[in-house]
Amino acid sequence: MLRLNEVQLPLDHPEDALHAAILGRLGIAAEEMLGYTIFRRSYDARKKSAVILTYSVDVELKDEDAVLKRLARDRTVAPTPDTNYRFVAQAPSQLKSRPVVIGTGPCGLFAGLILAQMGFNPIILERGKAVRERTKDTWGLWRKRELQPESNVQFGEGGAGTFSDGKLWTQIKDPKHYGRKVLTEFVKADAPDEIMYVSKPHIGTFRLVKMVEQMRASIEALGGEFRFQQKVEDIDIEWKNDSGQVRAVVLAGGETIVTDHVVLAIGHSARDTFQMLYDRGVYIEAKPFSLGFRIEHPQSLIDKCRFGPSAGHPILGAADYKLVHHCENGRAVYSFCMCPGGTVVAATSEPGRVVTNGMSQYSRNERNANSGIVVGITPADYPGHPLAGIDFQRQWESRAFELGGGTYDAPGQLVGDFIAGRPSTALGSVTPSYKPGVLLGDLSTALPDYAIAAIREALPAFDKQIRGFAMTDAVLTGVETRTSSPVRIKRHDDSLQSLNTTGLFPAGEGAGYAGGIMSAAIDGIRVAEAVALSMLAKN
Ligand code: FAD
């Protein structure tokens, strides 16, 4: 198989144009090509009147060697790389103990899947409920203002990304092509086939719920075991000098599961579990994260600005954006987790706090575009203790609850008023989507002063890139605090085990090793491999 990159065609090209373009680029007759598949399709919308589609295709030829030899100097043609996933280990028939995975987010699910596929029969523990019941609880907050602290947007089967836009791209390096394995498993679990080749794949909430269930069924069929509503409340570590070894995990009901291999895939909101690990001596340090607001615009404004006359084209779908501004006060403001055609969601896991985030359905056909507009902060902003970032998040989440009227409404303000420094009293042309509701007012005390100043400076700057971004009627809601983990549970680069606790494999977003569905899933695969190799060495 041969990969041909950079095949460019106009957006509205006829179906057979790609076939013809491949033949032309390779300089071959039709009968010399046995077939082709699209590996990647992206678009270039810099020239809005002439949007271009760019394809990478894998081509099967009668005589591949001859074509490769003839096109040896063409850097867009090469043998197709082998991206098949290969297991690093196979469990022996007699296993002394079973690995435990804590968390069923993308990291825990993939760690569990790979361990199960290698025959290690993992036990997978999840503090929240199975995904169907969890869905009801999550909507309970959005519809009835009833928060279930153990079953919500952050906690429960599928993890934090279940009620999301389901964006699947990542900028991390992936030399072993683990991302392909993730996409392949998602498609097996009923994700749309196109995620295999579109440049910015996304899934959307309803499909994610079904996929999570399918993945659970596959893991169970391979000998894995899921236990829901089983919060890990303690961990038994045997210490010799400053070096620990995991011996067991203790569940909220008091049950102890003996194991010396624990994958810690707990996400960024398991604040009580971070505290427990810190109290037990596991090495944890503070790490930078970001905070800010959600912003909502009409999706049509973003589409028009990005795609011009091609706005609304089915191949392009609802447009996204990515913005960064470096402020005079030294802070960087950037757009985070942009959800085209989506809604802003209530994402707190703790009573008396308000947190925003965004989600969408596969169709992305809601009226508004939303994204986090967030400011980078570092441990220098919350000095003193490795867990101080959590207190900092809580402080602003509680403030948002207060400013929202203490009913889980989010405090909101129109962009024009926010920039002018006056409270908002009435909505304009943009209706905010956050449920249960938005209480308009003044957001100037909803974040630290430096963050408010930075966002005030950034919004007009963003308007130069997307005309209308600072439109008077766009709506800000707050606060966006769960952008990434406020801590890093450091691990060794080679064994992927905690710096001071052998057998503990900190993984995914909560441990500070991922930021998003895809990178968390990839980290789950890496950690599963490390667990398997360690178990084989000890067996
Ligand atoms: P999580 O998904 O957070 O999973 C951790 C799991 O561990 C949870 O299910 C939790 O209940 C469980 N747990 C925690 N503590 C314990 C314990 N003590 N015992 C047992 N179980 C425990 N990312 C994207 O890439 N694209 C998007 O479109 C996107 N949209 C998002 C929208 C929303 C509303 C949210 C909240 C997040 C979104 N994200 C998105 C971020 C993405 O969801 C996370 O990066 C990803 O889920 C992290 O995966 P994880 O497995 O590391 O942790």
GROMACS .gro file of N, CA and C in nm, residues 74-217:
model
  432
   74ASP      N    1   0.935   1.255  -0.502
   74ASP     CA    2   0.810   1.322  -0.467
   74ASP      C    3   0.781   1.297  -0.318
   75ARG      N    4   0.792   1.404  -0.237
   75ARG     CA    5   0.779   1.385  -0.092
   75ARG      C    6   0.635   1.361  -0.046
   76THR      N    7   0.541   1.370  -0.138
   76THR     CA    8   0.402   1.343  -0.098
   76THR      C    9   0.365   1.196  -0.120
   77VAL      N   10   0.460   1.116  -0.167
   77VAL     CA   11   0.432   0.974  -0.192
   77VAL      C   12   0.528   0.888  -0.109
   78ALA      N   13   0.474   0.790  -0.037
   78ALA     CA   14   0.560   0.701   0.045
   78ALA      C   15   0.483   0.574   0.075
   79PRO      N   16   0.554   0.467   0.115
   79PRO     CA   17   0.480   0.347   0.156
   79PRO      C   18   0.391   0.382   0.276
   80THR      N   19   0.273   0.323   0.281
   80THR     CA   20   0.183   0.350   0.393
   80THR      C   21   0.243   0.297   0.522
   81PRO      N   22   0.254   0.382   0.626
   81PRO     CA   23   0.311   0.332   0.752
   81PRO      C   24   0.221   0.226   0.816
   82ASP      N   25   0.282   0.136   0.889
   82ASP     CA   26   0.205   0.032   0.959
   82ASP      C   27   0.152   0.093   1.088
   83THR      N   28   0.022   0.114   1.096
   83THR     CA   29  -0.035   0.174   1.217
   83THR      C   30  -0.115   0.072   1.298
   84ASN      N   31  -0.099  -0.056   1.266
   84ASN     CA   32  -0.173  -0.158   1.341
   84ASN      C   33  -0.122  -0.165   1.484
   85TYR      N   34  -0.216  -0.182   1.576
   85TYR     CA   35  -0.177  -0.193   1.717
   85TYR      C   36  -0.133  -0.335   1.748
   86ARG      N   37  -0.021  -0.346   1.823
   86ARG     CA   38   0.027  -0.479   1.865
   86ARG      C   39   0.040  -0.483   2.016
   87PHE      N   40  -0.013  -0.587   2.076
   87PHE     CA   41  -0.008  -0.599   2.223
   87PHE      C   42   0.135  -0.624   2.266
   88VAL      N   43   0.172  -0.564   2.380
   88VAL     CA   44   0.310  -0.581   2.429
   88VAL      C   45   0.324  -0.707   2.514
   89ALA      N   46   0.211  -0.764   2.556
   89ALA     CA   47   0.219  -0.878   2.648
   89ALA      C   48   0.092  -0.961   2.637
   90GLN      N   49   0.098  -1.080   2.692
   90GLN     CA   50  -0.019  -1.166   2.705
   90GLN      C   51  -0.016  -1.222   2.847
   91ALA      N   52  -0.126  -1.218   2.915
   91ALA     CA   53  -0.126  -1.266   3.054
   91ALA      C   54  -0.103  -1.416   3.059
   92PRO      N   55  -0.028  -1.463   3.158
   92PRO     CA   56  -0.013  -1.608   3.175
   92PRO      C   57  -0.146  -1.669   3.223
   93SER      N   58  -0.161  -1.799   3.210
   93SER     CA   59  -0.289  -1.859   3.250
   93SER      C   60  -0.313  -1.845   3.401
   94GLN      N   61  -0.206  -1.847   3.480
   94GLN     CA   62  -0.221  -1.831   3.625
   94GLN      C   63  -0.174  -1.692   3.667
   95LEU      N   64  -0.268  -1.604   3.697
   95LEU     CA   65  -0.229  -1.468   3.742
   95LEU      C   66  -0.235  -1.464   3.894
   96LYS      N   67  -0.129  -1.408   3.955
   96LYS     CA   68  -0.129  -1.404   4.103
   96LYS      C   69  -0.231  -1.304   4.157
   97SER      N   70  -0.247  -1.190   4.086
   97SER     CA   71  -0.349  -1.094   4.130
   97SER      C   72  -0.403  -1.019   4.008
   98ARG      N   73  -0.510  -0.946   4.029
   98ARG     CA   74  -0.571  -0.873   3.917
   98ARG      C   75  -0.539  -0.724   3.929
   99PRO      N   76  -0.516  -0.656   3.818
   99PRO     CA   77  -0.496  -0.512   3.827
   99PRO      C   78  -0.628  -0.441   3.853
  100VAL      N   79  -0.620  -0.329   3.923
  100VAL     CA   80  -0.738  -0.248   3.949
  100VAL      C   81  -0.725  -0.117   3.873
  101VAL      N   82  -0.831  -0.080   3.803
  101VAL     CA   83  -0.835   0.050   3.734
  101VAL      C   84  -0.938   0.135   3.808
  102ILE      N   85  -0.898   0.255   3.851
  102ILE     CA   86  -0.993   0.344   3.917
  102ILE      C   87  -1.036   0.451   3.817
  103GLY      N   88  -1.165   0.451   3.785
  103GLY     CA   89  -1.218   0.551   3.692
  103GLY      C   90  -1.255   0.489   3.558
  104THR      N   91  -1.370   0.532   3.505
  104THR     CA   92  -1.415   0.482   3.374
  104THR      C   93  -1.427   0.593   3.272
  105GLY      N   94  -1.346   0.698   3.285
  105GLY     CA   95  -1.335   0.798   3.179
  105GLY      C   96  -1.258   0.736   3.064
  106PRO      N   97  -1.229   0.814   2.959
  106PRO     CA   98  -1.156   0.757   2.845
  106PRO      C   99  -1.025   0.691   2.886
  107CYS      N  100  -0.957   0.746   2.986
  107CYS     CA  101  -0.830   0.686   3.028
  107CYS      C  102  -0.853   0.549   3.092
  108GLY      N  103  -0.944   0.544   3.190
  108GLY     CA  104  -0.971   0.417   3.258
  108GLY      C  105  -1.031   0.314   3.165
  109LEU      N  106  -1.121   0.359   3.074
  109LEU     CA  107  -1.184   0.265   2.980
  109LEU      C  108  -1.079   0.200   2.890
  110PHE      N  109  -0.987   0.282   2.838
  110PHE     CA  110  -0.886   0.225   2.748
  110PHE      C  111  -0.783   0.143   2.824
  111ALA      N  112  -0.749   0.185   2.946
  111ALA     CA  113  -0.659   0.102   3.026
  111ALA      C  114  -0.726  -0.033   3.050
  112GLY      N  115  -0.856  -0.028   3.086
  112GLY     CA  116  -0.930  -0.152   3.112
  112GLY      C  117  -0.942  -0.239   2.988
  113LEU      N  118  -0.970  -0.175   2.875
  113LEU     CA  119  -0.987  -0.251   2.750
  113LEU      C  120  -0.858  -0.322   2.710
  114ILE      N  121  -0.747  -0.249   2.712
  114ILE     CA  122  -0.621  -0.309   2.668
  114ILE      C  123  -0.579  -0.420   2.765
  115LEU      N  124  -0.595  -0.395   2.895
  115LEU     CA  125  -0.561  -0.501   2.992
  115LEU      C  126  -0.649  -0.624   2.969
  116ALA      N  127  -0.777  -0.601   2.942
  116ALA     CA  128  -0.868  -0.715   2.917
  116ALA      C  129  -0.829  -0.786   2.788
  117GLN      N  130  -0.794  -0.709   2.685
  117GLN     CA  131  -0.756  -0.772   2.557
  117GLN      C  132  -0.628  -0.854   2.572
  118MET      N  133  -0.543  -0.816   2.668
  118MET     CA  134  -0.420  -0.894   2.691
  118MET      C  135  -0.444  -1.007   2.792
  119GLY      N  136  -0.565  -1.017   2.844
  119GLY     CA  137  -0.599  -1.129   2.932
  119GLY      C  138  -0.576  -1.105   3.080
  120PHE      N  139  -0.563  -0.978   3.122
  120PHE     CA  140  -0.531  -0.950   3.262
  120PHE      C  141  -0.654  -0.931   3.352
  121ASN      N  142  -0.772  -0.951   3.301
  121ASN     CA  143  -0.896  -0.947   3.380
  121ASN      C  144  -0.905  -0.831   3.480
  122PRO      N  145  -0.900  -0.708   3.434
  122PRO     CA  146  -0.898  -0.596   3.529
  122PRO      C  147  -1.029  -0.581   3.606
  123ILE      N  148  -1.016  -0.528   3.728
  123ILE     CA  149  -1.134  -0.485   3.804
  123ILE      C  150  -1.140  -0.334   3.786
  124ILE      N  151  -1.254  -0.284   3.738
  124ILE     CA  152  -1.264  -0.141   3.705
  124ILE      C  153  -1.366  -0.077   3.800
  125LEU      N  154  -1.317   0.016   3.880
  125LEU     CA  155  -1.400   0.075   3.987
  125LEU      C  156  -1.442   0.216   3.947
  126GLU      N  157  -1.567   0.247   3.969
  126GLU     CA  158  -1.619   0.379   3.932
  126GLU      C  159  -1.707   0.430   4.046
  127ARG      N  160  -1.678   0.553   4.092
  127ARG     CA  161  -1.756   0.609   4.203
  127ARG      C  162  -1.900   0.643   4.161
  128GLY      N  163  -1.918   0.680   4.035
  128GLY     CA  164  -2.051   0.720   3.988
  128GLY      C  165  -2.132   0.601   3.939
  129LYS      N  166  -2.248   0.635   3.878
  129LYS     CA  167  -2.340   0.529   3.833
  129LYS      C  168  -2.312   0.489   3.688
  130ALA      N  169  -2.373   0.377   3.647
  130ALA     CA  170  -2.367   0.335   3.506
  130ALA      C  171  -2.433   0.445   3.423
  131VAL      N  172  -2.395   0.449   3.294
  131VAL     CA  173  -2.419   0.572   3.216
  131VAL      C  174  -2.567   0.612   3.199
  132ARG      N  175  -2.657   0.513   3.189
  132ARG     CA  176  -2.800   0.551   3.172
  132ARG      C  177  -2.853   0.621   3.297
  133GLU      N  178  -2.825   0.561   3.414
  133GLU     CA  179  -2.872   0.623   3.539
  133GLU      C  180  -2.803   0.757   3.560
  134ARG      N  181  -2.675   0.760   3.524
  134ARG     CA  182  -2.599   0.884   3.538
  134ARG      C  183  -2.658   0.997   3.452
  135THR      N  184  -2.704   0.960   3.333
  135THR     CA  185  -2.763   1.060   3.244
  135THR      C  186  -2.882   1.127   3.312
  136LYS      N  187  -2.965   1.045   3.378
  136LYS     CA  188  -3.084   1.102   3.447
  136LYS      C  189  -3.039   1.199   3.555
  137ASP      N  190  -2.938   1.159   3.633
  137ASP     CA  191  -2.891   1.246   3.742
  137ASP      C  192  -2.833   1.377   3.688
  138THR      N  193  -2.759   1.365   3.578
  138THR     CA  194  -2.695   1.484   3.521
  138THR      C  195  -2.802   1.583   3.475
  139TRP      N  196  -2.905   1.531   3.409
  139TRP     CA  197  -3.014   1.618   3.364
  139TRP      C  198  -3.094   1.672   3.483
  140GLY      N  199  -3.086   1.602   3.595
  140GLY     CA  200  -3.155   1.647   3.717
  140GLY      C  201  -3.104   1.784   3.760
  141LEU      N  202  -2.973   1.806   3.747
  141LEU     CA  203  -2.919   1.938   3.781
  141LEU      C  204  -2.964   2.041   3.677
  142TRP      N  205  -2.958   2.002   3.551
  142TRP     CA  206  -2.988   2.098   3.445
  142TRP      C  207  -3.137   2.136   3.444
  143ARG      N  208  -3.223   2.038   3.479
  143ARG     CA  209  -3.367   2.065   3.469
  143ARG      C  210  -3.430   2.106   3.602
  144LYS      N  211  -3.380   2.040   3.712
  144LYS     CA  212  -3.450   2.061   3.840
  144LYS      C  213  -3.361   2.120   3.948
  145ARG      N  214  -3.240   2.157   3.914
  145ARG     CA  215  -3.146   2.216   4.009
  145ARG      C  216  -3.109   2.118   4.120
  146GLU      N  217  -3.113   1.987   4.087
  146GLU     CA  218  -3.080   1.886   4.190
  146GLU      C  219  -2.946   1.824   4.155
  147LEU      N  220  -2.845   1.853   4.237
  147LEU     CA  221  -2.711   1.799   4.211
  147LEU      C  222  -2.689   1.670   4.289
  148GLN      N  223  -2.643   1.566   4.220
  148GLN     CA  224  -2.601   1.442   4.287
  148GLN      C  225  -2.447   1.445   4.292
  149PRO      N  226  -2.388   1.463   4.410
  149PRO     CA  227  -2.242   1.480   4.416
  149PRO      C  228  -2.162   1.360   4.364
  150GLU      N  229  -2.223   1.241   4.357
  150GLU     CA  230  -2.149   1.125   4.305
  150GLU      C  231  -2.196   1.083   4.166
  151SER      N  232  -2.284   1.157   4.105
  151SER     CA  233  -2.336   1.118   3.973
  151SER      C  234  -2.374   1.245   3.898
  152ASN      N  235  -2.286   1.289   3.811
  152ASN     CA  236  -2.304   1.420   3.747
  152ASN      C  237  -2.217   1.429   3.622
  153VAL      N  238  -2.194   1.549   3.574
  153VAL     CA  239  -2.114   1.566   3.451
  153VAL      C  240  -1.971   1.512   3.469
  154GLN      N  241  -1.920   1.520   3.589
  154GLN     CA  242  -1.780   1.479   3.611
  154GLN      C  243  -1.768   1.331   3.650
  155PHE      N  244  -1.864   1.280   3.726
  155PHE     CA  245  -1.852   1.147   3.785
  155PHE      C  246  -1.956   1.050   3.729
  156GLY      N  247  -1.911   0.931   3.695
  156GLY     CA  248  -2.000   0.827   3.646
  156GLY      C  249  -1.940   0.762   3.522
  157GLU      N  250  -2.006   0.655   3.476
  157GLU     CA  251  -1.950   0.577   3.366
  157GLU      C  252  -1.927   0.664   3.242
  158GLY      N  253  -1.807   0.656   3.189
  158GLY     CA  254  -1.771   0.734   3.070
  158GLY      C  255  -1.686   0.856   3.105
  159GLY      N  256  -1.689   0.896   3.233
  159GLY     CA  257  -1.605   1.007   3.277
  159GLY      C  258  -1.655   1.142   3.230
  160ALA      N  259  -1.564   1.239   3.235
  160ALA     CA  260  -1.603   1.379   3.214
  160ALA      C  261  -1.646   1.408   3.071
  161GLY      N  262  -1.598   1.330   2.976
  161GLY     CA  263  -1.626   1.366   2.836
  161GLY      C  264  -1.755   1.305   2.782
  162THR      N  265  -1.834   1.238   2.866
  162THR     CA  266  -1.952   1.169   2.813
  162THR      C  267  -2.058   1.268   2.765
  163PHE      N  268  -2.076   1.375   2.843
  163PHE     CA  269  -2.171   1.478   2.800
  163PHE      C  270  -2.086   1.593   2.745
  164SER      N  271  -2.045   1.578   2.622
  164SER     CA  272  -1.947   1.672   2.568
  164SER      C  273  -1.970   1.690   2.419
  165ASP      N  274  -1.879   1.761   2.357
  165ASP     CA  275  -1.882   1.775   2.212
  165ASP      C  276  -1.820   1.650   2.149
  166GLY      N  277  -1.743   1.578   2.231
  166GLY     CA  278  -1.678   1.457   2.179
  166GLY      C  279  -1.575   1.486   2.072
  167LYS      N  280  -1.506   1.599   2.087
  167LYS     CA  281  -1.396   1.628   1.994
  167LYS      C  282  -1.287   1.525   2.017
  168LEU      N  283  -1.230   1.474   1.908
  168LEU     CA  284  -1.135   1.364   1.927
  168LEU      C  285  -0.995   1.398   1.879
  169TRP      N  286  -0.968   1.524   1.849
  169TRP     CA  287  -0.832   1.548   1.802
  169TRP      C  288  -0.743   1.593   1.917
  170THR      N  289  -0.615   1.573   1.897
  170THR     CA  290  -0.518   1.608   2.000
  170THR      C  291  -0.390   1.654   1.931
  171GLN      N  292  -0.314   1.734   2.001
  171GLN     CA  293  -0.188   1.779   1.941
  171GLN      C  294  -0.069   1.705   2.000
  172ILE      N  295  -0.094   1.604   2.083
  172ILE     CA  296   0.019   1.532   2.143
  172ILE      C  297   0.091   1.450   2.037
  173LYS      N  298   0.219   1.421   2.064
  173LYS     CA  299   0.294   1.334   1.972
  173LYS      C  300   0.246   1.191   1.991
  174ASP      N  301   0.232   1.118   1.882
  174ASP     CA  302   0.178   0.982   1.892
  174ASP      C  303   0.258   0.889   1.799
  175PRO      N  304   0.388   0.872   1.828
  175PRO     CA  305   0.473   0.798   1.734
  175PRO      C  306   0.430   0.651   1.717
  176LYS      N  307   0.361   0.596   1.818
  176LYS     CA  308   0.320   0.455   1.808
  176LYS      C  309   0.178   0.440   1.753
  177HIS      N  310   0.121   0.548   1.706
  177HIS     CA  311  -0.012   0.545   1.642
  177HIS      C  312  -0.121   0.490   1.734
  178TYR      N  313  -0.110   0.518   1.865
  178TYR     CA  314  -0.215   0.471   1.956
  178TYR      C  315  -0.350   0.536   1.925
  179GLY      N  316  -0.343   0.658   1.870
  179GLY     CA  317  -0.467   0.728   1.835
  179GLY      C  318  -0.550   0.646   1.737
  180ARG      N  319  -0.485   0.573   1.646
  180ARG     CA  320  -0.557   0.487   1.550
  180ARG      C  321  -0.630   0.376   1.623
  181LYS      N  322  -0.563   0.320   1.724
  181LYS     CA  323  -0.626   0.213   1.803
  181LYS      C  324  -0.751   0.269   1.873
  182VAL      N  325  -0.738   0.391   1.927
  182VAL     CA  326  -0.853   0.451   1.996
  182VAL      C  327  -0.969   0.469   1.897
  183LEU      N  328  -0.939   0.525   1.780
  183LEU     CA  329  -1.047   0.549   1.682
  183LEU      C  330  -1.108   0.417   1.637
  184THR      N  331  -1.022   0.317   1.614
  184THR     CA  332  -1.072   0.186   1.570
  184THR      C  333  -1.167   0.126   1.674
  185GLU      N  334  -1.128   0.136   1.801
  185GLU     CA  335  -1.215   0.081   1.907
  185GLU      C  336  -1.344   0.162   1.918
  186PHE      N  337  -1.335   0.294   1.900
  186PHE     CA  338  -1.457   0.376   1.905
  186PHE      C  339  -1.552   0.336   1.791
  187VAL      N  340  -1.498   0.312   1.672
  187VAL     CA  341  -1.584   0.274   1.560
  187VAL      C  342  -1.648   0.137   1.588
  188LYS      N  343  -1.568   0.045   1.646
  188LYS     CA  344  -1.626  -0.086   1.684
  188LYS      C  345  -1.741  -0.067   1.782
  189ALA      N  346  -1.729   0.038   1.864
  189ALA     CA  347  -1.833   0.064   1.965
  189ALA      C  348  -1.943   0.155   1.909
  190ASP      N  349  -1.947   0.167   1.775
  190ASP     CA  350  -2.057   0.236   1.708
  190ASP      C  351  -2.039   0.385   1.687
  191ALA      N  352  -1.916   0.434   1.692
  191ALA     CA  353  -1.892   0.574   1.653
  191ALA      C  354  -1.906   0.583   1.501
  192PRO      N  355  -1.935   0.702   1.448
  192PRO     CA  356  -1.945   0.714   1.301
  192PRO      C  357  -1.812   0.681   1.234
  193ASP      N  358  -1.818   0.608   1.120
  193ASP     CA  359  -1.696   0.566   1.049
  193ASP      C  360  -1.605   0.684   1.013
  194GLU      N  361  -1.669   0.799   0.986
  194GLU     CA  362  -1.590   0.914   0.937
  194GLU      C  363  -1.483   0.960   1.036
  195ILE      N  364  -1.496   0.922   1.166
  195ILE     CA  365  -1.393   0.967   1.261
  195ILE      C  366  -1.256   0.913   1.223
  196MET      N  367  -1.255   0.805   1.141
  196MET     CA  368  -1.127   0.747   1.099
  196MET      C  369  -1.052   0.839   1.004
  197TYR      N  370  -1.122   0.928   0.931
  197TYR     CA  371  -1.049   1.007   0.831
  197TYR      C  372  -1.070   1.158   0.835
  198VAL      N  373  -1.176   1.208   0.901
  198VAL     CA  374  -1.187   1.356   0.899
  198VAL      C  375  -1.083   1.415   0.994
  199SER      N  376  -1.036   1.535   0.959
  199SER     CA  377  -0.922   1.588   1.034
  199SER      C  378  -0.959   1.631   1.175
  200LYS      N  379  -1.086   1.669   1.196
  200LYS     CA  380  -1.127   1.707   1.330
  200LYS      C  381  -1.250   1.625   1.369
  201PRO      N  382  -1.231   1.498   1.400
  201PRO     CA  383  -1.348   1.415   1.428
  201PRO      C  384  -1.418   1.456   1.558
  202HIS      N  385  -1.549   1.436   1.561
  202HIS     CA  386  -1.624   1.457   1.685
  202HIS      C  387  -1.741   1.360   1.688
  203ILE      N  388  -1.792   1.335   1.808
  203ILE     CA  389  -1.895   1.231   1.821
  203ILE      C  390  -2.027   1.288   1.874
  204GLY      N  391  -2.021   1.374   1.974
  204GLY     CA  392  -2.145   1.430   2.030
  204GLY      C  393  -2.200   1.339   2.140
  205THR      N  394  -2.284   1.400   2.224
  205THR     CA  395  -2.323   1.335   2.349
  205THR      C  396  -2.402   1.205   2.334
  206PHE      N  397  -2.511   1.205   2.259
  206PHE     CA  398  -2.597   1.086   2.259
  206PHE      C  399  -2.523   0.961   2.214
  207ARG      N  400  -2.440   0.976   2.112
  207ARG     CA  401  -2.366   0.859   2.063
  207ARG      C  402  -2.264   0.813   2.165
  208LEU      N  403  -2.203   0.910   2.236
  208LEU     CA  404  -2.102   0.873   2.335
  208LEU      C  405  -2.162   0.782   2.442
  209VAL      N  406  -2.284   0.812   2.482
  209VAL     CA  407  -2.349   0.731   2.586
  209VAL      C  408  -2.358   0.585   2.540
  210LYS      N  409  -2.402   0.563   2.416
  210LYS     CA  410  -2.415   0.426   2.363
  210LYS      C  411  -2.278   0.360   2.351
  211MET      N  412  -2.179   0.438   2.307
  211MET     CA  413  -2.046   0.381   2.286
  211MET      C  414  -1.984   0.333   2.417
  212VAL      N  415  -2.007   0.412   2.521
  212VAL     CA  416  -1.952   0.375   2.652
  212VAL      C  417  -2.010   0.240   2.696
  213GLU      N  418  -2.139   0.222   2.672
  213GLU     CA  419  -2.203   0.093   2.709
  213GLU      C  420  -2.145  -0.022   2.627
  214GLN      N  421  -2.124   0.003   2.499
  214GLN     CA  422  -2.070  -0.102   2.411
  214GLN      C  423  -1.929  -0.142   2.456
  215MET      N  424  -1.850  -0.040   2.493
  215MET     CA  425  -1.713  -0.071   2.536
  215MET      C  426  -1.715  -0.151   2.666
  216ARG      N  427  -1.808  -0.116   2.754
  216ARG     CA  428  -1.818  -0.193   2.878
  216ARG      C  429  -1.848  -0.341   2.845
  217ALA      N  430  -1.942  -0.363   2.753
  217ALA     CA  431  -1.979  -0.500   2.717
  217ALA      C  432  -1.858  -0.575   2.661
   0.00000   0.00000   0.00000
